[in-house]
């Protein structure tokens, strides 16, 4: 399959043939139909991630190879929560995979969505509504991040909020 690989030149990507992902236990393979370019992809591409990394964590696609228990059949349109932990430790059980000793993120410590196919844990996959179509699907992950942040700060209509930056995250904060 084809994937965009990070080169050893700042922000460089090259299209290359790479092996198709082989899912592990509890994983599915997604045919990527859209993947956003996040600011963190640019940061990782600036000397943090090693050459050969497949970036991209704002993934949307279609189940290409489902899981063994049939929860995710082939053809299901999905998006991905790109943070992975062990699934067993106290942090993972509390939904804080970012604190897990085995934390990995699609596009950093695991291959990401700048590829035709990507393997991800089936418990980090979410079905997309039919009304969310095309490249807009790649916005689900960043919009969800902002929605989560807005819920945590518990804003009221009387509050004043300063939003710096007019990228997708800043615009989403205004919308939420």
Coordinates of N, CA and C in Angstrom, one line a residue:
X1 N 0.8 -1.2 0.0 CA 0.0 0.0 0.0 C 0.9 1.2 0.0
X2 N 0.3 2.4 -0.3 CA 1.0 3.6 -0.3 C 0.8 4.3 1.1
X3 N 1.9 5.0 1.5 CA 1.9 5.8 2.7 C 2.8 7.0 2.5
X4 N 2.5 8.1 3.2 CA 3.4 9.3 3.2 C 4.3 9.1 4.4
X5 N 5.6 8.9 4.1 CA 6.6 8.7 5.2 C 7.3 10.0 5.4
X6 N 7.6 10.3 6.7 CA 8.4 11.4 7.1 C 9.8 11.2 6.6
X7 N 10.4 12.2 6.1 CA 11.8 12.0 5.7 C 12.7 12.7 6.7
X8 N 14.0 12.6 6.6 CA 14.9 13.2 7.6 C 15.1 14.7 7.3
X9 N 14.4 15.2 6.3 CA 14.5 16.7 6.0 C 13.3 17.3 6.7
X10 N 13.4 18.4 7.4 CA 12.3 19.1 8.1 C 11.1 19.1 7.2
X11 N 10.0 18.6 7.8 CA 8.6 18.7 7.2 C 8.5 17.9 5.9
X12 N 9.5 17.1 5.5 CA 9.5 16.4 4.3 C 8.7 15.1 4.4
X13 N 7.9 14.8 3.4 CA 7.2 13.6 3.2 C 7.5 13.0 1.9
X14 N 7.5 11.7 1.8 CA 7.6 11.0 0.5 C 6.6 9.9 0.5
X15 N 6.0 9.7 -0.7 CA 5.1 8.6 -0.9 C 5.9 7.3 -1.2
X16 N 5.6 6.3 -0.4 CA 6.4 5.0 -0.6 C 5.4 3.9 -0.5
X17 N 5.8 2.8 -1.0 CA 5.1 1.5 -0.8 C 5.6 0.9 0.5
X18 N 4.6 0.5 1.4 CA 4.9 -0.1 2.7 C 4.0 -1.3 2.8
X19 N 4.3 -2.2 3.7 CA 3.5 -3.4 3.9 C 2.1 -3.0 4.5
X20 N 1.1 -3.7 4.1 CA -0.2 -3.5 4.7 C -0.2 -3.8 6.2
X21 N -0.9 -3.1 7.1 CA -0.8 -3.4 8.5 C -1.5 -4.7 8.8
X22 N -1.0 -5.4 9.7 CA -1.5 -6.7 10.2 C -2.1 -6.4 11.6
X23 N -3.4 -6.5 11.7 CA -4.0 -6.2 13.0 C -3.6 -7.2 14.1
X24 N -3.4 -6.7 15.3 CA -3.2 -7.5 16.5 C -4.5 -7.9 17.1
X25 N -4.4 -8.6 18.2 CA -5.7 -8.9 18.9 C -6.4 -7.6 19.3
X26 N -7.7 -7.6 19.1 CA -8.5 -6.5 19.4 C -8.4 -5.3 18.5
X27 N -7.8 -5.5 17.3 CA -7.6 -4.4 16.4 C -8.4 -4.6 15.1
X28 N -8.6 -3.5 14.4 CA -9.3 -3.5 13.1 C -8.4 -2.7 12.2
X29 N -8.6 -3.0 10.9 CA -7.8 -2.2 9.9 C -8.8 -1.3 9.2
X30 N -8.5 0.0 9.1 CA -9.3 1.0 8.5 C -8.8 1.4 7.2
X31 N -9.6 1.5 6.2 CA -9.3 2.2 4.9 C -9.5 3.7 5.1
X32 N -8.4 4.4 5.1 CA -8.4 5.8 5.4 C -9.1 6.6 4.2
X33 N -10.2 7.3 4.5 CA -10.8 8.1 3.5 C -10.5 9.6 3.6
X34 N -10.1 10.0 4.9 CA -9.7 11.4 5.1 C -8.8 11.4 6.4
X35 N -7.8 12.3 6.4 CA -7.0 12.4 7.5 C -6.5 13.9 7.6
X36 N -6.8 14.6 8.6 CA -6.4 16.0 8.8 C -5.0 16.1 9.0
X37 N -4.5 17.3 8.7 CA -3.1 17.7 9.0 C -3.1 18.6 10.2
X38 N -2.7 18.1 11.4 CA -2.7 18.8 12.6 C -1.4 19.6 12.8
X39 N -1.5 20.6 13.6 CA -0.2 21.3 14.0 C 0.8 20.4 14.7
X40 N 0.3 19.4 15.4 CA 1.2 18.5 16.0 C 1.9 17.6 15.0
X41 N 1.3 17.4 13.8 CA 2.0 16.7 12.7 C 3.2 17.5 12.3
X42 N 3.0 18.8 12.2 CA 4.1 19.7 11.8 C 5.2 19.7 12.8
X43 N 4.8 19.7 14.1 CA 5.8 19.7 15.2 C 6.6 18.4 15.2
X44 N 5.9 17.2 15.0 CA 6.5 15.9 15.0 C 7.5 15.8 13.8
X45 N 7.1 16.5 12.7 CA 7.9 16.4 11.5 C 9.1 17.3 11.6
X46 N 9.2 18.1 12.6 CA 10.4 19.0 12.8 C 11.4 18.4 13.7
X47 N 11.8 17.2 13.5 CA 12.8 16.5 14.2 C 12.5 15.7 15.4
X48 N 11.2 15.6 15.8 CA 10.8 14.8 16.9 C 10.6 13.4 16.5
X49 N 9.8 13.1 15.5 CA 9.5 11.8 15.1 C 10.6 11.3 14.1
X50 N 11.0 10.1 14.2 CA 12.1 9.6 13.3 C 11.6 9.5 11.8
X51 N 12.6 9.6 10.9 CA 12.3 9.4 9.5 C 11.7 8.0 9.4
X52 N 10.7 7.9 8.4 CA 10.0 6.7 8.2 C 8.7 6.6 8.9
X53 N 8.4 7.6 9.8 CA 7.1 7.6 10.6 C 6.0 8.0 9.6
X54 N 4.9 7.3 9.8 CA 3.6 7.6 9.1 C 2.8 8.5 10.0
X55 N 2.8 9.8 9.8 CA 2.0 10.7 10.6 C 0.5 10.6 10.4
X56 N -0.2 11.4 11.2 CA -1.7 11.6 11.0 C -2.5 10.9 12.0
X57 N -3.2 11.7 12.9 CA -4.0 11.1 13.9 C -5.5 11.5 13.8
X58 N -5.8 12.5 12.9 CA -7.2 12.9 12.7 C -7.8 12.0 11.6
X59 N -8.0 10.8 11.9 CA -8.4 9.7 10.9 C -9.9 9.5 10.8
X60 N -10.3 9.3 9.6 CA -11.7 8.9 9.3 C -11.6 7.9 8.2
X61 N -12.5 6.9 8.2 CA -12.4 5.9 7.1 C -13.5 4.9 7.2
X62 N -13.2 3.8 6.7 CA -14.2 2.7 6.6 C -13.5 1.4 7.1
X63 N -14.2 0.6 7.8 CA -13.6 -0.7 8.3 C -13.2 -1.5 7.1
X64 N -12.0 -1.9 7.0 CA -11.5 -2.7 5.9 C -11.5 -4.2 6.3
X65 N -11.0 -4.4 7.5 CA -10.9 -5.7 8.1 C -11.4 -5.6 9.5
X66 N -12.6 -6.2 9.8 CA -13.2 -6.1 11.1 C -12.6 -6.9 12.2
X67 N -13.1 -6.8 13.4 CA -12.6 -7.5 14.5 C -13.2 -8.9 14.6
X68 N -12.6 -9.8 15.4 CA -13.0 -11.2 15.5 C -14.5 -11.3 16.1
X69 N -14.9 -10.4 17.0 CA -16.2 -10.6 17.6 C -17.3 -10.0 16.8
X70 N -17.0 -9.4 15.6 CA -18.0 -8.8 14.7 C -18.6 -7.5 15.1
X71 N -18.0 -6.9 16.1 CA -18.6 -5.5 16.5 C -18.4 -4.5 15.4
X72 N -17.3 -4.6 14.7 CA -17.0 -3.7 13.6 C -16.9 -4.4 12.3
X73 N -18.0 -4.6 11.6 CA -18.0 -5.3 10.3 C -17.4 -4.4 9.2
X74 N -16.8 -5.1 8.2 CA -16.2 -4.4 7.1 C -17.3 -3.5 6.5
X75 N -16.9 -2.3 6.1 CA -17.7 -1.3 5.4 C -18.3 -0.3 6.3
X76 N -18.1 -0.4 7.7 CA -18.7 0.6 8.6 C -17.8 1.8 8.6
X77 N -18.5 3.0 8.4 CA -17.8 4.3 8.4 C -17.4 4.7 9.9
X78 N -16.2 5.0 10.1 CA -15.7 5.3 11.5 C -14.7 6.4 11.5
X79 N -14.5 6.9 12.8 CA -13.4 7.8 13.1 C -12.7 7.1 14.3
X80 N -11.5 7.7 14.6 CA -10.6 7.0 15.6 C -10.3 8.0 16.7
X81 N -10.3 7.5 17.9 CA -9.7 8.2 19.0 C -8.2 7.8 19.0
X82 N -7.3 8.6 18.7 CA -5.9 8.2 18.3 C -5.0 7.9 19.5
X83 N -5.5 7.9 20.7 CA -4.6 7.6 21.9 C -4.8 6.2 22.3
X84 N -3.7 5.5 22.5 CA -3.8 4.1 22.9 C -3.0 3.9 24.2
X85 N -3.5 3.1 25.1 CA -2.8 2.6 26.2 C -2.9 1.1 26.3
X86 N -2.5 0.6 27.5 CA -2.6 -0.9 27.6 C -4.0 -1.4 27.8
X87 N -4.9 -0.5 28.2 CA -6.3 -0.9 28.4 C -6.6 -1.6 29.7
X88 N -5.6 -1.8 30.5 CA -5.7 -2.6 31.8 C -5.3 -1.8 33.0
X89 N -4.4 -0.8 32.9 CA -3.9 -0.1 34.1 C -5.0 0.8 34.7
X90 N -4.7 1.4 35.8 CA -5.7 2.2 36.5 C -6.0 3.5 35.6
X91 N -4.9 4.0 34.9 CA -5.1 5.2 34.1 C -6.0 4.8 32.9
X92 N -5.8 3.7 32.2 CA -6.7 3.4 31.1 C -8.1 3.1 31.6
X93 N -8.3 2.5 32.7 CA -9.6 2.2 33.2 C -10.4 3.5 33.5
X94 N -9.6 4.6 33.8 CA -10.2 5.9 34.1 C -10.4 6.7 32.8
X95 N -10.0 6.2 31.7 CA -10.1 6.9 30.4 C -8.9 7.9 30.2
X96 N -7.8 7.7 30.9 CA -6.7 8.5 30.8 C -5.5 7.8 30.2
X97 N -5.6 7.3 29.0 CA -4.6 6.5 28.3 C -3.3 7.4 28.2
X98 N -3.4 8.7 28.2 CA -2.3 9.6 28.1 C -1.3 9.5 29.3
X99 N -1.8 8.8 30.4 CA -0.9 8.6 31.6 C -0.4 7.2 31.6
X100 N -0.8 6.3 30.7 CA -0.4 4.9 30.7 C 1.1 4.8 30.4
X101 N 1.8 3.9 31.0 CA 3.2 3.6 30.7 C 3.4 3.1 29.3
X102 N 2.3 2.6 28.6 CA 2.4 2.1 27.3 C 1.7 3.0 26.3
X103 N 1.5 4.3 26.7 CA 0.8 5.3 25.8 C 1.5 5.4 24.5
X104 N 0.6 5.4 23.5 CA 1.1 5.6 22.1 C 0.0 6.4 21.4
X105 N 0.4 7.1 20.3 CA -0.6 7.8 19.5 C -0.4 7.5 18.1
X106 N -1.6 7.3 17.4 CA -1.5 7.1 15.9 C -0.8 8.3 15.3
X107 N 0.2 8.0 14.5 CA 1.0 9.0 13.9 C 2.2 9.4 14.6
X108 N 2.5 8.8 15.8 CA 3.7 9.0 16.5 C 4.4 7.7 16.9
X109 N 3.9 7.0 17.9 CA 4.5 5.8 18.3 C 3.8 4.6 17.6
X110 N 2.8 4.9 16.8 CA 2.1 3.9 16.0 C 1.9 4.5 14.6
X111 N 1.9 3.7 13.5 CA 1.6 4.3 12.2 C 0.3 5.0 12.2
X112 N 0.3 6.2 11.5 CA -0.9 7.0 11.5 C -1.7 6.9 10.2
X113 N -2.5 7.9 10.0 CA -3.5 7.9 8.9 C -3.0 8.5 7.6
X114 N -1.8 8.9 7.4 CA -1.3 9.3 6.1 C -0.9 8.1 5.3
X115 N -1.8 7.2 5.2 CA -1.6 5.9 4.5 C -3.0 5.4 4.0
X116 N -2.9 4.5 3.1 CA -4.2 3.9 2.6 C -4.9 3.1 3.7
X117 N -4.2 2.4 4.5 CA -4.8 1.6 5.6 C -4.0 1.8 6.9
X118 N -4.7 1.7 8.0 CA -4.1 1.8 9.3 C -4.8 0.8 10.3
X119 N -4.0 0.2 11.1 CA -4.5 -0.7 12.2 C -4.7 0.1 13.5
X120 N -5.8 0.0 14.1 CA -6.1 0.6 15.4 C -6.8 -0.3 16.3
X121 N -6.8 0.0 17.6 CA -7.6 -0.8 18.6 C -9.0 -0.6 18.3
X122 N -9.8 -1.7 18.4 CA -11.2 -1.6 18.1 C -12.0 -0.8 19.2
X123 N -11.4 -0.7 20.4 CA -12.1 0.0 21.4 C -11.9 1.5 21.3
X124 N -11.1 2.0 20.3 CA -10.8 3.4 20.1 C -11.5 3.8 18.8
X125 N -12.4 3.0 18.2 CA -13.1 3.3 17.0 C -14.5 3.7 17.3
X126 N -15.0 4.7 16.6 CA -16.4 5.2 16.8 C -17.1 5.3 15.4
X127 N -18.3 4.8 15.4 CA -19.1 4.9 14.1 C -19.4 6.4 13.8
X128 N -19.4 6.7 12.5 CA -19.7 8.0 12.0 C -21.2 8.1 11.6
X129 N -21.9 9.1 11.9 CA -23.3 9.3 11.4 C -23.2 9.4 9.9
X130 N -24.3 9.0 9.2 CA -24.4 9.0 7.8 C -24.3 10.5 7.2
X131 N -24.8 11.4 8.0 CA -24.8 12.8 7.6 C -23.4 13.5 7.6
X132 N -22.4 12.9 8.2 CA -21.1 13.4 8.2 C -20.4 12.7 7.0
X133 N -20.0 13.5 6.0 CA -19.5 12.9 4.7 C -18.2 13.6 4.3
X134 N -17.5 12.9 3.3 CA -16.4 13.5 2.7 C -15.2 13.8 3.6
X135 N -14.4 14.8 3.2 CA -13.3 15.3 4.0 C -13.7 15.8 5.4
X136 N -15.0 16.2 5.6 CA -15.4 16.7 6.9 C -15.2 15.7 8.0
X137 N -15.2 14.5 7.6 CA -15.0 13.4 8.6 C -13.7 13.5 9.4
X138 N -12.7 14.1 8.8 CA -11.4 14.2 9.4 C -11.5 15.3 10.5
X139 N -12.5 16.1 10.6 CA -12.7 17.1 11.6 C -13.3 16.6 12.9
X140 N -13.8 15.3 12.9 CA -14.5 14.8 14.0 C -13.5 14.8 15.2
X141 N -12.3 14.3 15.1 CA -11.4 14.2 16.2 C -11.0 15.6 16.8
X142 N -10.6 16.6 16.0 CA -10.3 17.9 16.6 C -11.6 18.5 17.2
X143 N -12.7 18.4 16.6 CA -13.9 19.0 17.2 C -14.3 18.3 18.5
X144 N -14.1 17.0 18.6 CA -14.3 16.3 19.8 C -13.4 16.8 20.9
X145 N -12.1 17.0 20.6 CA -11.1 17.5 21.6 C -11.6 18.8 22.2
X146 N -12.1 19.7 21.3 CA -12.5 21.0 21.8 C -13.8 20.9 22.6
X147 N -14.7 20.1 22.1 CA -15.9 19.9 22.9 C -15.6 19.3 24.3
X148 N -14.7 18.4 24.4 CA -14.3 17.9 25.7 C -13.7 19.0 26.6
X149 N -12.9 19.8 26.0 CA -12.3 20.9 26.7 C -13.4 21.9 27.2
X150 N -14.3 22.2 26.4 CA -15.4 23.2 26.7 C -16.2 22.6 27.9
X151 N -16.5 21.3 27.8 CA -17.2 20.7 28.9 C -16.5 20.8 30.3
X152 N -15.2 20.6 30.2 CA -14.4 20.6 31.4 C -14.3 22.0 32.1
X153 N -14.3 23.1 31.3 CA -14.2 24.4 31.9 C -15.5 24.9 32.4
X154 N -16.6 24.3 32.0 CA -17.9 24.6 32.6 C -18.3 26.1 32.4
X155 N -18.2 26.6 31.2 CA -18.5 28.0 30.9 C -20.0 28.2 31.0
X156 N -20.3 29.5 31.3 CA -21.7 29.9 31.4 C -21.8 31.1 30.4
X157 N -23.0 31.5 30.0 CA -23.2 32.6 29.0 C -22.6 33.9 29.6
X158 N -22.5 34.0 30.9 CA -22.0 35.3 31.5 C -20.4 35.3 31.5
X159 N -19.8 34.2 31.2 CA -18.3 34.2 31.2 C -17.7 34.8 30.0
X160 N -16.5 35.3 30.2 CA -15.7 35.9 29.1 C -14.6 34.9 28.8
X161 N -14.4 34.7 27.5 CA -13.3 33.7 27.1 C -12.5 34.3 26.0
X162 N -11.2 34.3 26.1 CA -10.3 34.7 25.0 C -9.8 33.5 24.3
X163 N -9.9 33.5 23.0 CA -9.5 32.4 22.1 C -8.4 33.0 21.2
X164 N -7.2 32.4 21.3 CA -6.1 32.8 20.5 C -5.9 31.8 19.4
X165 N -5.8 32.3 18.2 CA -5.6 31.4 17.1 C -6.9 31.2 16.3
X166 N -6.9 31.2 15.0 CA -8.1 31.0 14.2 C -7.9 29.8 13.3
X167 N -7.2 28.8 13.8 CA -7.1 27.5 13.1 C -8.4 26.7 13.4
X168 N -8.4 25.5 13.0 CA -9.6 24.6 13.3 C -9.9 24.5 14.8
X169 N -8.9 24.4 15.7 CA -9.2 24.3 17.1 C -9.8 25.6 17.6
X170 N -9.2 26.8 17.3 CA -9.8 28.1 17.7 C -11.2 28.3 17.2
X171 N -11.4 28.0 15.9 CA -12.7 28.2 15.3 C -13.7 27.3 16.0
X172 N -13.3 26.0 16.3 CA -14.2 25.1 17.0 C -14.6 25.6 18.4
X173 N -13.6 26.2 19.0 CA -13.9 26.7 20.4 C -14.9 27.8 20.3
X174 N -14.9 28.7 19.3 CA -15.9 29.7 19.1 C -17.2 29.1 18.9
X175 N -17.3 28.1 18.0 CA -18.5 27.4 17.7 C -19.1 26.7 19.0
X176 N -18.3 26.0 19.7 CA -18.8 25.3 20.9 C -19.2 26.3 21.9

